[in-house]
Amino acid sequence: MTKEELQSLLDKYLIGTITPEEQHLLNRWYEGLDKGPYPAALSKIEEEALKSKLWNEILPESIHAKGRAVDNVSQVKAGDSVLESSLDGRSIPIWRTLLRIGIAASIIIVLGIVYNQYKHEINHTLNIPIVFRGTSDDDNILYTNRSGQIERIDLTDGSKIFLYPGSWLKYNRQFTSKKREVQLSGEAFFKIQHESDRPFIVLADKTITTVLGTSFIIKAYPNAKSVVVAVKTGKVSVQVPDSSQSNQNEAIPAEVMTLNPQQQAVYLRDTQMLTKENVLSSKPIVASQLVFEEKTVPEVLTALGNIHNVGMIYDMEHLKECTVTVTFYNETLEQKLDLLCKILGATYERVDNQIILFSKGCHK
């Protein structure tokens, strides 16, 4: 089985579209993990990386699910499939142990998640882009940033895109002779190579942003109330297609707005209104900076949740009227939450992939 075939099967399994025949192939691939070397779909470097990820992530969660705690994992031999722990003071064949505790079926789910995570880490270390091919169209490339850092994407035309965590970017492998077009969900900072005869177009939710060569940032998170296009250099036009048109690419723009440096367009999803605002010179538009000026706490928490791909649980009634002004740079999520809690006089707790914020309201 090739890497592409394996990735396609894992993707189908995770979204629930896998057929019984494909499920059988995936099960056979998984069973092969217990029989010696890893399947030929993985290189030697990738074998070792995947094994390490499996030991560190699958085993502790699986044993915990059965009510058994691993007190001290002292050594993992990635090449020998052996775990040495304090469970009983002796070496245990890892896959045999997993089968004994009855979790073989559930491992496939975790394996798919870990496989995608390990691919990112190996590719990032080797300076290889994080590429996930769309199953419906091999001509398209889909970049999904599942890391906690901003990832740089270098396009064939010389343009650079800085993709924020929890965001994805999709575009055709070969730009056409008339335009360069990409689709964005989430947030990205664009530095576009100038081409007077071939505009660069970004489709983000209901907005269409067109440039010839400039730098700008787009924020279009799926659950946010608005889409924001802010210009750092050059000139940008933002369009909102006619809602009566079903195809965004062929829609007649109901409104076209031109932005200059230090200006931004804000599209409100509820009202479908597009407005222009000036960006304060003291608030530079850069890819590594998160600036909140007089924003409500729920807005800040929603943004942090989108960027770091975690859920946020809090009391909306206590916090909906609280506003904060804060700037984040390259801090970790925990550092950002510590600062926010200090401002609010609040505390938080992390449970799995959820952040629970405890606050009685605005800190006086």
mmCIF file of C-alpha atoms in Angstrom:
data_model
loop_
_atom_site.group_PDB
_atom_site.id
_atom_site.type_symbol
_atom_site.label_atom_id
_atom_site.label_comp_id
_atom_site.label_asym_id
_atom_site.label_seq_id
_atom_site.Cartn_x
_atom_site.Cartn_y
_atom_site.Cartn_z
ATOM 1 C CA MET A 1 0.000 0.000 0.000
ATOM 2 C CA THR A 2 1.412 3.419 -0.956
ATOM 3 C CA LYS A 3 1.445 6.470 1.331
ATOM 4 C CA GLU A 4 -1.281 8.103 -0.734
ATOM 5 C CA GLU A 5 -3.517 5.026 -0.513
ATOM 6 C CA LEU A 6 -2.972 4.723 3.232
ATOM 7 C CA GLN A 7 -3.691 8.427 3.799
ATOM 8 C CA SER A 8 -6.853 8.185 1.701
ATOM 9 C CA LEU A 9 -8.105 5.205 3.740
ATOM 10 C CA LEU A 10 -7.375 6.960 7.029
ATOM 11 C CA ASP A 11 -9.165 10.108 5.848
ATOM 12 C CA LYS A 12 -12.211 8.099 4.781
ATOM 13 C CA TYR A 13 -12.249 6.217 8.086
ATOM 14 C CA LEU A 14 -12.134 9.422 10.132
ATOM 15 C CA ILE A 15 -15.031 11.060 8.241
ATOM 16 C CA GLY A 16 -17.109 7.852 8.104
ATOM 17 C CA THR A 17 -17.141 7.207 4.346
ATOM 18 C CA ILE A 18 -14.972 4.097 4.262
ATOM 19 C CA THR A 19 -16.421 1.017 2.522
ATOM 20 C CA PRO A 20 -16.314 -2.504 4.036
ATOM 21 C CA GLU A 21 -13.646 -3.513 1.497
ATOM 22 C CA GLU A 22 -11.509 -0.478 2.358
ATOM 23 C CA GLN A 23 -12.043 -1.140 6.072
ATOM 24 C CA HIS A 24 -10.711 -4.663 5.529
ATOM 25 C CA LEU A 25 -7.582 -3.289 3.824
ATOM 26 C CA LEU A 26 -7.017 -0.841 6.668
ATOM 27 C CA ASN A 27 -7.455 -3.591 9.256
ATOM 28 C CA ARG A 28 -4.912 -5.743 7.432
ATOM 29 C CA TRP A 29 -2.441 -2.845 7.361
ATOM 30 C CA TYR A 30 -2.933 -2.337 11.099
ATOM 31 C CA GLU A 31 -2.487 -6.061 11.827
ATOM 32 C CA GLY A 32 0.789 -5.920 9.908
ATOM 33 C CA LEU A 33 2.214 -3.619 12.588
ATOM 34 C CA ASP A 34 2.568 -6.661 14.855
ATOM 35 C CA LYS A 35 4.494 -8.818 12.394
ATOM 36 C CA GLY A 36 7.913 -7.272 12.094
ATOM 37 C CA PRO A 37 8.949 -4.251 10.046
ATOM 38 C CA TYR A 38 6.406 -1.562 9.339
ATOM 39 C CA PRO A 39 4.533 -1.709 6.014
ATOM 40 C CA ALA A 40 6.349 -0.508 2.930
ATOM 41 C CA ALA A 41 4.220 2.640 2.859
ATOM 42 C CA LEU A 42 6.518 4.185 5.471
ATOM 43 C CA SER A 43 10.194 5.054 5.205
ATOM 44 C CA LYS A 44 12.638 4.073 7.950
ATOM 45 C CA ILE A 45 12.616 7.589 9.442
ATOM 46 C CA GLU A 46 8.826 7.654 9.366
ATOM 47 C CA GLU A 47 8.623 4.204 11.008
ATOM 48 C CA GLU A 48 10.626 5.382 13.992
ATOM 49 C CA ALA A 49 8.674 8.629 14.271
ATOM 50 C CA LEU A 50 5.303 6.893 14.113
ATOM 51 C CA LYS A 51 6.352 4.296 16.685
ATOM 52 C CA SER A 52 7.484 6.988 19.074
ATOM 53 C CA LYS A 53 4.199 8.861 18.653
ATOM 54 C CA LEU A 54 2.224 5.666 19.209
ATOM 55 C CA TRP A 55 4.069 4.866 22.434
ATOM 56 C CA ASN A 56 3.702 8.389 23.785
ATOM 57 C CA GLU A 57 0.088 9.030 22.796
ATOM 58 C CA ILE A 58 -1.869 5.840 22.158
ATOM 59 C CA LEU A 59 -0.708 3.643 25.031
ATOM 60 C CA PRO A 60 -1.260 5.985 28.008
ATOM 61 C CA GLU A 61 -4.752 6.948 26.816
ATOM 62 C CA SER A 62 -5.690 3.341 26.089
ATOM 63 C CA ILE A 63 -4.548 1.995 29.444
ATOM 64 C CA HIS A 64 -6.229 4.897 31.222
ATOM 65 C CA ALA A 65 -9.470 4.074 29.419
ATOM 66 C CA LYS A 66 -9.333 0.606 30.969
ATOM 67 C CA GLY A 67 -8.685 1.993 34.449
ATOM 68 C CA ARG A 68 -5.000 1.037 34.511
ATOM 69 C CA ALA A 69 -2.365 3.708 35.042
ATOM 70 C CA VAL A 70 1.165 3.627 33.695
ATOM 71 C CA ASP A 71 3.146 4.930 36.662
ATOM 72 C CA ASN A 72 6.520 5.203 35.042
ATOM 73 C CA VAL A 73 7.439 4.540 31.441
ATOM 74 C CA SER A 74 11.190 4.334 31.758
ATOM 75 C CA GLN A 75 12.265 3.387 28.272
ATOM 76 C CA VAL A 76 10.791 2.822 24.839
ATOM 77 C CA LYS A 77 12.722 0.819 22.274
ATOM 78 C CA ALA A 78 11.209 2.073 19.035
ATOM 79 C CA GLY A 79 12.986 -0.549 16.955
ATOM 80 C CA ASP A 80 12.035 -3.563 19.099
ATOM 81 C CA SER A 81 8.329 -2.955 19.806
ATOM 82 C CA VAL A 82 9.024 -3.373 23.527
ATOM 83 C CA LEU A 83 7.769 -1.264 26.420
ATOM 84 C CA GLU A 84 9.661 -1.331 29.694
ATOM 85 C CA SER A 85 7.518 -0.014 32.534
ATOM 86 C CA SER A 86 6.835 -0.377 36.239
ATOM 87 C CA LEU A 87 3.590 -2.237 35.645
ATOM 88 C CA ASP A 88 5.195 -5.517 36.649
ATOM 89 C CA GLY A 89 8.916 -4.825 36.331
ATOM 90 C CA ARG A 90 9.517 -6.669 33.090
ATOM 91 C CA SER A 91 9.484 -6.030 29.350
ATOM 92 C CA ILE A 92 6.114 -6.438 27.645
ATOM 93 C CA PRO A 93 5.504 -6.894 23.894
ATOM 94 C CA ILE A 94 3.540 -3.757 23.191
ATOM 95 C CA TRP A 95 1.037 -4.907 20.542
ATOM 96 C CA ARG A 96 0.268 -8.096 22.446
ATOM 97 C CA THR A 97 -0.469 -5.990 25.515
ATOM 98 C CA LEU A 98 -2.774 -3.710 23.555
ATOM 99 C CA LEU A 99 -4.703 -6.679 22.238
ATOM 100 C CA ARG A 100 -4.989 -8.147 25.738
ATOM 101 C CA ILE A 101 -6.690 -5.047 27.094
ATOM 102 C CA GLY A 102 -9.247 -5.151 24.320
ATOM 103 C CA ILE A 103 -8.624 -1.889 22.468
ATOM 104 C CA ALA A 104 -7.381 -3.090 19.093
ATOM 105 C CA ALA A 105 -10.449 -1.783 17.284
ATOM 106 C CA SER A 106 -10.249 1.683 18.841
ATOM 107 C CA ILE A 107 -6.548 2.020 18.004
ATOM 108 C CA ILE A 108 -7.408 2.556 14.328
ATOM 109 C CA ILE A 109 -9.139 5.835 15.193
ATOM 110 C CA VAL A 110 -6.229 7.134 17.248
ATOM 111 C CA LEU A 111 -3.766 5.834 14.664
ATOM 112 C CA GLY A 112 -5.346 8.006 11.990
ATOM 113 C CA ILE A 113 -5.034 11.110 14.154
ATOM 114 C CA VAL A 114 -1.471 10.326 15.240
ATOM 115 C CA TYR A 115 -0.465 9.503 11.658
ATOM 116 C CA ASN A 116 -1.485 12.982 10.505
ATOM 117 C CA GLN A 117 0.258 14.578 13.502
ATOM 118 C CA TYR A 118 3.499 12.675 13.011
ATOM 119 C CA LYS A 119 3.501 13.512 9.279
ATOM 120 C CA HIS A 120 3.400 17.190 10.155
ATOM 121 C CA GLU A 121 6.259 16.896 12.648
ATOM 122 C CA ILE A 122 8.522 14.903 10.329
ATOM 123 C CA ASN A 123 7.768 17.116 7.327
ATOM 124 C CA HIS A 124 8.308 20.284 9.361
ATOM 125 C CA THR A 125 11.682 18.982 10.596
ATOM 126 C CA LEU A 126 12.750 18.089 7.063
ATOM 127 C CA ASN A 127 11.380 21.402 5.699
ATOM 128 C CA ILE A 128 8.685 19.639 3.654
ATOM 129 C CA PRO A 129 5.242 21.313 3.345
ATOM 130 C CA ILE A 130 2.289 19.804 5.196
ATOM 131 C CA VAL A 131 0.317 18.557 2.205
ATOM 132 C CA PHE A 132 -2.979 16.691 2.422
ATOM 133 C CA ARG A 133 -4.414 15.875 -0.995
ATOM 134 C CA GLY A 134 -8.130 16.228 -1.513
ATOM 135 C CA THR A 135 -9.754 12.904 -2.326
ATOM 136 C CA SER A 136 -12.227 14.435 -4.801
ATOM 137 C CA ASP A 137 -9.766 16.275 -7.019
ATOM 138 C CA ASP A 138 -6.109 15.344 -7.383
ATOM 139 C CA ASP A 139 -5.422 18.686 -9.085
ATOM 140 C CA ASN A 140 -6.012 20.548 -5.813
ATOM 141 C CA ILE A 141 -3.608 20.856 -2.901
ATOM 142 C CA LEU A 142 -5.003 21.241 0.621
ATOM 143 C CA TYR A 143 -2.749 22.635 3.351
ATOM 144 C CA THR A 144 -4.092 22.088 6.864
ATOM 145 C CA ASN A 145 -2.193 23.612 9.779
ATOM 146 C CA ARG A 146 -2.673 21.262 12.725
ATOM 147 C CA SER A 147 0.362 22.558 14.586
ATOM 148 C CA GLY A 148 0.453 25.216 17.262
ATOM 149 C CA GLN A 149 2.634 27.517 15.155
ATOM 150 C CA ILE A 150 2.177 29.715 12.092
ATOM 151 C CA GLU A 151 3.292 27.773 8.994
ATOM 152 C CA ARG A 152 4.792 29.364 5.867
ATOM 153 C CA ILE A 153 3.619 28.164 2.451
ATOM 154 C CA ASP A 154 5.729 29.059 -0.601
ATOM 155 C CA LEU A 155 3.735 29.150 -3.840
ATOM 156 C CA THR A 156 5.163 28.500 -7.292
ATOM 157 C CA ASP A 157 4.690 32.154 -8.316
ATOM 158 C CA GLY A 158 6.958 33.363 -5.489
ATOM 159 C CA SER A 159 4.123 34.389 -3.177
ATOM 160 C CA LYS A 160 4.269 33.487 0.513
ATOM 161 C CA ILE A 161 1.357 32.630 2.779
ATOM 162 C CA PHE A 162 1.606 32.384 6.569
ATOM 163 C CA LEU A 163 -1.149 30.005 7.697
ATOM 164 C CA TYR A 164 -2.391 30.248 11.281
ATOM 165 C CA PRO A 165 -3.080 27.187 13.485
ATOM 166 C CA GLY A 166 -6.457 25.569 12.918
ATOM 167 C CA SER A 167 -6.723 27.018 9.391
ATOM 168 C CA TRP A 168 -6.657 25.456 5.930
ATOM 169 C CA LEU A 169 -5.785 26.684 2.449
ATOM 170 C CA LYS A 170 -6.773 25.043 -0.835
ATOM 171 C CA TYR A 171 -5.648 25.871 -4.365
ATOM 172 C CA ASN A 172 -5.018 24.313 -7.756
ATOM 173 C CA ARG A 173 -1.659 22.667 -8.257
ATOM 174 C CA GLN A 174 -1.092 24.804 -11.365
ATOM 175 C CA PHE A 175 -2.413 28.373 -11.469
ATOM 176 C CA THR A 176 -4.141 29.303 -14.714
ATOM 177 C CA SER A 177 -2.711 31.853 -17.142
ATOM 178 C CA LYS A 178 -5.422 34.374 -16.200
ATOM 179 C CA LYS A 179 -5.608 34.222 -12.400
ATOM 180 C CA ARG A 180 -4.144 32.779 -9.197
ATOM 181 C CA GLU A 181 -6.928 31.601 -6.921
ATOM 182 C CA VAL A 182 -6.952 30.082 -3.421
ATOM 183 C CA GLN A 183 -9.617 29.223 -0.842
ATOM 184 C CA LEU A 184 -9.126 29.996 2.856
ATOM 185 C CA SER A 185 -10.836 28.934 6.056
ATOM 186 C CA GLY A 186 -9.366 30.424 9.207
ATOM 187 C CA GLU A 187 -6.605 33.011 9.181
ATOM 188 C CA ALA A 188 -3.587 33.726 6.989
ATOM 189 C CA PHE A 189 -1.150 36.529 6.186
ATOM 190 C CA PHE A 190 -0.406 36.934 2.458
ATOM 191 C CA LYS A 191 2.698 38.392 0.757
ATOM 192 C CA ILE A 192 1.776 38.222 -2.920
ATOM 193 C CA GLN A 193 4.216 38.447 -5.822
ATOM 194 C CA HIS A 194 3.190 41.228 -8.209
ATOM 195 C CA GLU A 195 1.847 40.124 -11.612
ATOM 196 C CA SER A 196 -0.014 42.839 -13.503
ATOM 197 C CA ASP A 197 -1.695 40.433 -15.921
ATOM 198 C CA ARG A 198 -2.623 37.715 -13.413
ATOM 199 C CA PRO A 199 -4.495 38.816 -10.264
ATOM 200 C CA PHE A 200 -4.363 36.855 -7.020
ATOM 201 C CA ILE A 201 -7.810 35.949 -5.659
ATOM 202 C CA VAL A 202 -8.700 34.684 -2.172
ATOM 203 C CA LEU A 203 -12.125 33.125 -1.567
ATOM 204 C CA ALA A 204 -12.974 33.252 2.158
ATOM 205 C CA ASP A 205 -16.535 32.527 3.217
ATOM 206 C CA LYS A 206 -18.706 35.058 1.315
ATOM 207 C CA THR A 207 -15.850 37.418 0.470
ATOM 208 C CA ILE A 208 -13.676 37.598 -2.638
ATOM 209 C CA THR A 209 -10.380 39.447 -2.194
ATOM 210 C CA THR A 210 -8.468 40.424 -5.350
ATOM 211 C CA VAL A 211 -4.918 41.821 -5.539
ATOM 212 C CA LEU A 212 -2.098 42.183 -8.058
ATOM 213 C CA GLY A 213 0.748 42.257 -5.563
ATOM 214 C CA THR A 214 0.571 43.292 -1.914
ATOM 215 C CA SER A 215 0.570 42.065 1.689
ATOM 216 C CA PHE A 216 -2.572 41.632 3.758
ATOM 217 C CA ILE A 217 -4.209 39.417 6.350
ATOM 218 C CA ILE A 218 -7.582 37.645 6.208
ATOM 219 C CA LYS A 219 -9.469 36.318 9.218
ATOM 220 C CA ALA A 220 -12.339 34.020 8.231
ATOM 221 C CA TYR A 221 -12.880 31.501 11.014
ATOM 222 C CA PRO A 222 -15.995 29.358 10.474
ATOM 223 C CA ASN A 223 -17.646 30.218 13.817
ATOM 224 C CA ALA A 224 -16.692 33.894 13.977
ATOM 225 C CA LYS A 225 -19.284 36.629 13.518
ATOM 226 C CA SER A 226 -17.267 38.429 10.860
ATOM 227 C CA VAL A 227 -14.668 38.112 8.114
ATOM 228 C CA VAL A 228 -11.850 40.678 8.241
ATOM 229 C CA VAL A 229 -9.478 41.701 5.419
ATOM 230 C CA ALA A 230 -6.717 44.088 6.576
ATOM 231 C CA VAL A 231 -4.086 45.602 4.268
ATOM 232 C CA LYS A 232 -0.458 46.166 5.219
ATOM 233 C CA THR A 233 0.989 47.246 1.847
ATOM 234 C CA GLY A 234 -0.398 47.833 -1.646
ATOM 235 C CA LYS A 235 -4.032 47.964 -2.681
ATOM 236 C CA VAL A 236 -6.750 45.331 -2.265
ATOM 237 C CA SER A 237 -10.319 45.035 -3.530
ATOM 238 C CA VAL A 238 -12.900 43.106 -1.516
ATOM 239 C CA GLN A 239 -16.170 41.895 -3.000
ATOM 240 C CA VAL A 240 -19.299 40.394 -1.499
ATOM 241 C CA PRO A 241 -21.105 38.242 -4.083
ATOM 242 C CA ASP A 242 -24.826 38.480 -4.685
ATOM 243 C CA SER A 243 -26.477 36.038 -2.268
ATOM 244 C CA SER A 244 -28.928 35.009 -4.993
ATOM 245 C CA GLN A 245 -26.072 33.423 -6.941
ATOM 246 C CA SER A 246 -25.270 29.815 -6.035
ATOM 247 C CA ASN A 247 -21.763 29.676 -7.462
ATOM 248 C CA GLN A 248 -19.334 32.004 -5.695
ATOM 249 C CA ASN A 249 -16.919 32.034 -8.614
ATOM 250 C CA GLU A 250 -19.609 33.259 -10.997
ATOM 251 C CA ALA A 251 -21.464 35.532 -8.595
ATOM 252 C CA ILE A 252 -22.161 39.143 -9.462
ATOM 253 C CA PRO A 253 -20.596 41.310 -6.746
ATOM 254 C CA ALA A 254 -23.207 43.309 -4.838
ATOM 255 C CA GLU A 255 -20.500 45.525 -3.377
ATOM 256 C CA VAL A 256 -16.849 46.204 -4.208
ATOM 257 C CA MET A 257 -14.564 47.940 -1.735
ATOM 258 C CA THR A 258 -10.997 49.163 -2.316
ATOM 259 C CA LEU A 259 -8.579 49.131 0.618
ATOM 260 C CA ASN A 260 -5.307 51.012 1.018
ATOM 261 C CA PRO A 261 -2.553 50.349 3.589
ATOM 262 C CA GLN A 262 -3.724 50.420 7.235
ATOM 263 C CA GLN A 263 -7.344 49.910 6.205
ATOM 264 C CA GLN A 264 -9.551 46.887 6.699
ATOM 265 C CA ALA A 265 -12.887 45.583 5.457
ATOM 266 C CA VAL A 266 -15.228 43.859 7.897
ATOM 267 C CA TYR A 267 -17.985 41.594 6.597
ATOM 268 C CA LEU A 268 -20.687 40.802 9.179
ATOM 269 C CA ARG A 269 -22.177 37.389 8.545
ATOM 270 C CA ASP A 270 -25.511 38.096 10.258
ATOM 271 C CA THR A 271 -26.337 41.307 8.394
ATOM 272 C CA GLN A 272 -24.258 40.528 5.274
ATOM 273 C CA MET A 273 -22.916 44.088 5.454
ATOM 274 C CA LEU A 274 -19.408 45.114 4.365
ATOM 275 C CA THR A 275 -17.797 48.119 6.070
ATOM 276 C CA LYS A 276 -14.415 49.857 5.826
ATOM 277 C CA GLU A 277 -12.333 50.818 8.854
ATOM 278 C CA ASN A 278 -8.985 52.475 9.458
ATOM 279 C CA VAL A 279 -6.422 50.399 11.334
ATOM 280 C CA LEU A 280 -4.580 52.373 14.000
ATOM 281 C CA SER A 281 -0.905 52.882 13.161
ATOM 282 C CA SER A 282 -0.068 51.680 16.678
ATOM 283 C CA LYS A 283 -1.597 48.325 15.796
ATOM 284 C CA PRO A 284 0.642 46.960 13.014
ATOM 285 C CA ILE A 285 -0.677 44.175 10.829
ATOM 286 C CA VAL A 286 1.813 41.340 11.223
ATOM 287 C CA ALA A 287 1.444 37.600 11.062
ATOM 288 C CA SER A 288 2.914 36.851 14.493
ATOM 289 C CA GLN A 289 0.758 39.271 16.483
ATOM 290 C CA LEU A 290 -2.720 39.026 17.980
ATOM 291 C CA VAL A 291 -4.142 42.408 18.980
ATOM 292 C CA PHE A 292 -7.414 42.863 20.879
ATOM 293 C CA GLU A 293 -8.557 46.432 21.615
ATOM 294 C CA GLU A 294 -11.680 46.765 23.744
ATOM 295 C CA LYS A 295 -12.851 43.319 22.671
ATOM 296 C CA THR A 296 -15.276 41.264 24.738
ATOM 297 C CA VAL A 297 -13.843 38.300 26.610
ATOM 298 C CA PRO A 298 -15.983 35.821 24.601
ATOM 299 C CA GLU A 299 -14.497 37.274 21.386
ATOM 300 C CA VAL A 300 -10.962 36.794 22.724
ATOM 301 C CA LEU A 301 -11.680 33.258 23.919
ATOM 302 C CA THR A 302 -13.260 32.333 20.585
ATOM 303 C CA ALA A 303 -10.185 33.596 18.716
ATOM 304 C CA LEU A 304 -7.784 31.714 20.997
ATOM 305 C CA GLY A 305 -9.872 28.567 20.650
ATOM 306 C CA ASN A 306 -9.787 28.797 16.850
ATOM 307 C CA ILE A 307 -6.045 29.467 16.701
ATOM 308 C CA HIS A 308 -5.049 26.725 19.140
ATOM 309 C CA ASN A 309 -7.787 24.279 18.096
ATOM 310 C CA VAL A 310 -9.300 23.843 21.569
ATOM 311 C CA GLY A 311 -12.804 24.210 22.926
ATOM 312 C CA MET A 312 -13.625 27.055 25.317
ATOM 313 C CA ILE A 313 -16.174 26.620 28.124
ATOM 314 C CA TYR A 314 -17.188 29.663 30.199
ATOM 315 C CA ASP A 315 -20.179 31.500 31.675
ATOM 316 C CA MET A 316 -21.440 33.752 28.892
ATOM 317 C CA GLU A 317 -23.705 35.750 31.235
ATOM 318 C CA HIS A 318 -20.794 36.698 33.499
ATOM 319 C CA LEU A 319 -18.373 37.614 30.716
ATOM 320 C CA LYS A 320 -20.380 38.952 27.771
ATOM 321 C CA GLU A 321 -20.099 42.575 28.976
ATOM 322 C CA CYS A 322 -16.418 42.348 29.959
ATOM 323 C CA THR A 323 -13.957 43.957 27.537
ATOM 324 C CA VAL A 324 -10.169 43.722 27.472
ATOM 325 C CA THR A 325 -7.273 45.284 25.590
ATOM 326 C CA VAL A 326 -4.385 42.874 25.191
ATOM 327 C CA THR A 327 -1.680 41.989 22.658
ATOM 328 C CA PHE A 328 -0.290 38.480 22.216
ATOM 329 C CA TYR A 329 2.843 37.635 20.279
ATOM 330 C CA ASN A 330 4.299 34.108 20.175
ATOM 331 C CA GLU A 331 3.209 32.969 23.634
ATOM 332 C CA THR A 332 1.864 29.491 24.241
ATOM 333 C CA LEU A 333 -1.860 29.043 24.848
ATOM 334 C CA GLU A 334 -1.173 28.591 28.564
ATOM 335 C CA GLN A 335 0.785 31.857 28.732
ATOM 336 C CA LYS A 336 -2.014 33.705 26.952
ATOM 337 C CA LEU A 337 -4.610 32.257 29.321
ATOM 338 C CA ASP A 338 -2.475 33.113 32.361
ATOM 339 C CA LEU A 339 -2.344 36.748 31.241
ATOM 340 C CA LEU A 340 -6.063 36.851 30.482
ATOM 341 C CA CYS A 341 -6.891 35.318 33.867
ATOM 342 C CA LYS A 342 -4.680 37.869 35.625
ATOM 343 C CA ILE A 343 -6.639 40.652 33.930
ATOM 344 C CA LEU A 344 -9.997 39.098 34.848
ATOM 345 C CA GLY A 345 -9.105 37.703 38.263
ATOM 346 C CA ALA A 346 -10.087 34.295 36.904
ATOM 347 C CA THR A 347 -8.686 30.771 36.808
ATOM 348 C CA TYR A 348 -8.834 28.007 34.227
ATOM 349 C CA GLU A 349 -8.476 24.261 33.943
ATOM 350 C CA ARG A 350 -7.632 22.132 30.930
ATOM 351 C CA VAL A 351 -9.561 18.882 30.490
ATOM 352 C CA ASP A 352 -8.501 16.950 27.402
ATOM 353 C CA ASN A 353 -9.030 19.390 24.513
ATOM 354 C CA GLN A 354 -11.284 21.755 26.447
ATOM 355 C CA ILE A 355 -10.392 24.894 28.403
ATOM 356 C CA ILE A 356 -12.768 25.623 31.302
ATOM 357 C CA LEU A 357 -12.595 29.238 32.491
ATOM 358 C CA PHE A 358 -13.810 30.037 36.009
ATOM 359 C CA SER A 359 -14.761 33.697 36.467
ATOM 360 C CA LYS A 360 -17.386 35.707 38.330
ATOM 361 C CA GLY A 361 -17.218 38.484 35.780
ATOM 362 C CA CYS A 362 -15.160 41.608 35.237
ATOM 363 C CA HIS A 363 -12.321 42.023 37.718
ATOM 364 C CA LYS A 364 -12.780 45.244 39.675
#
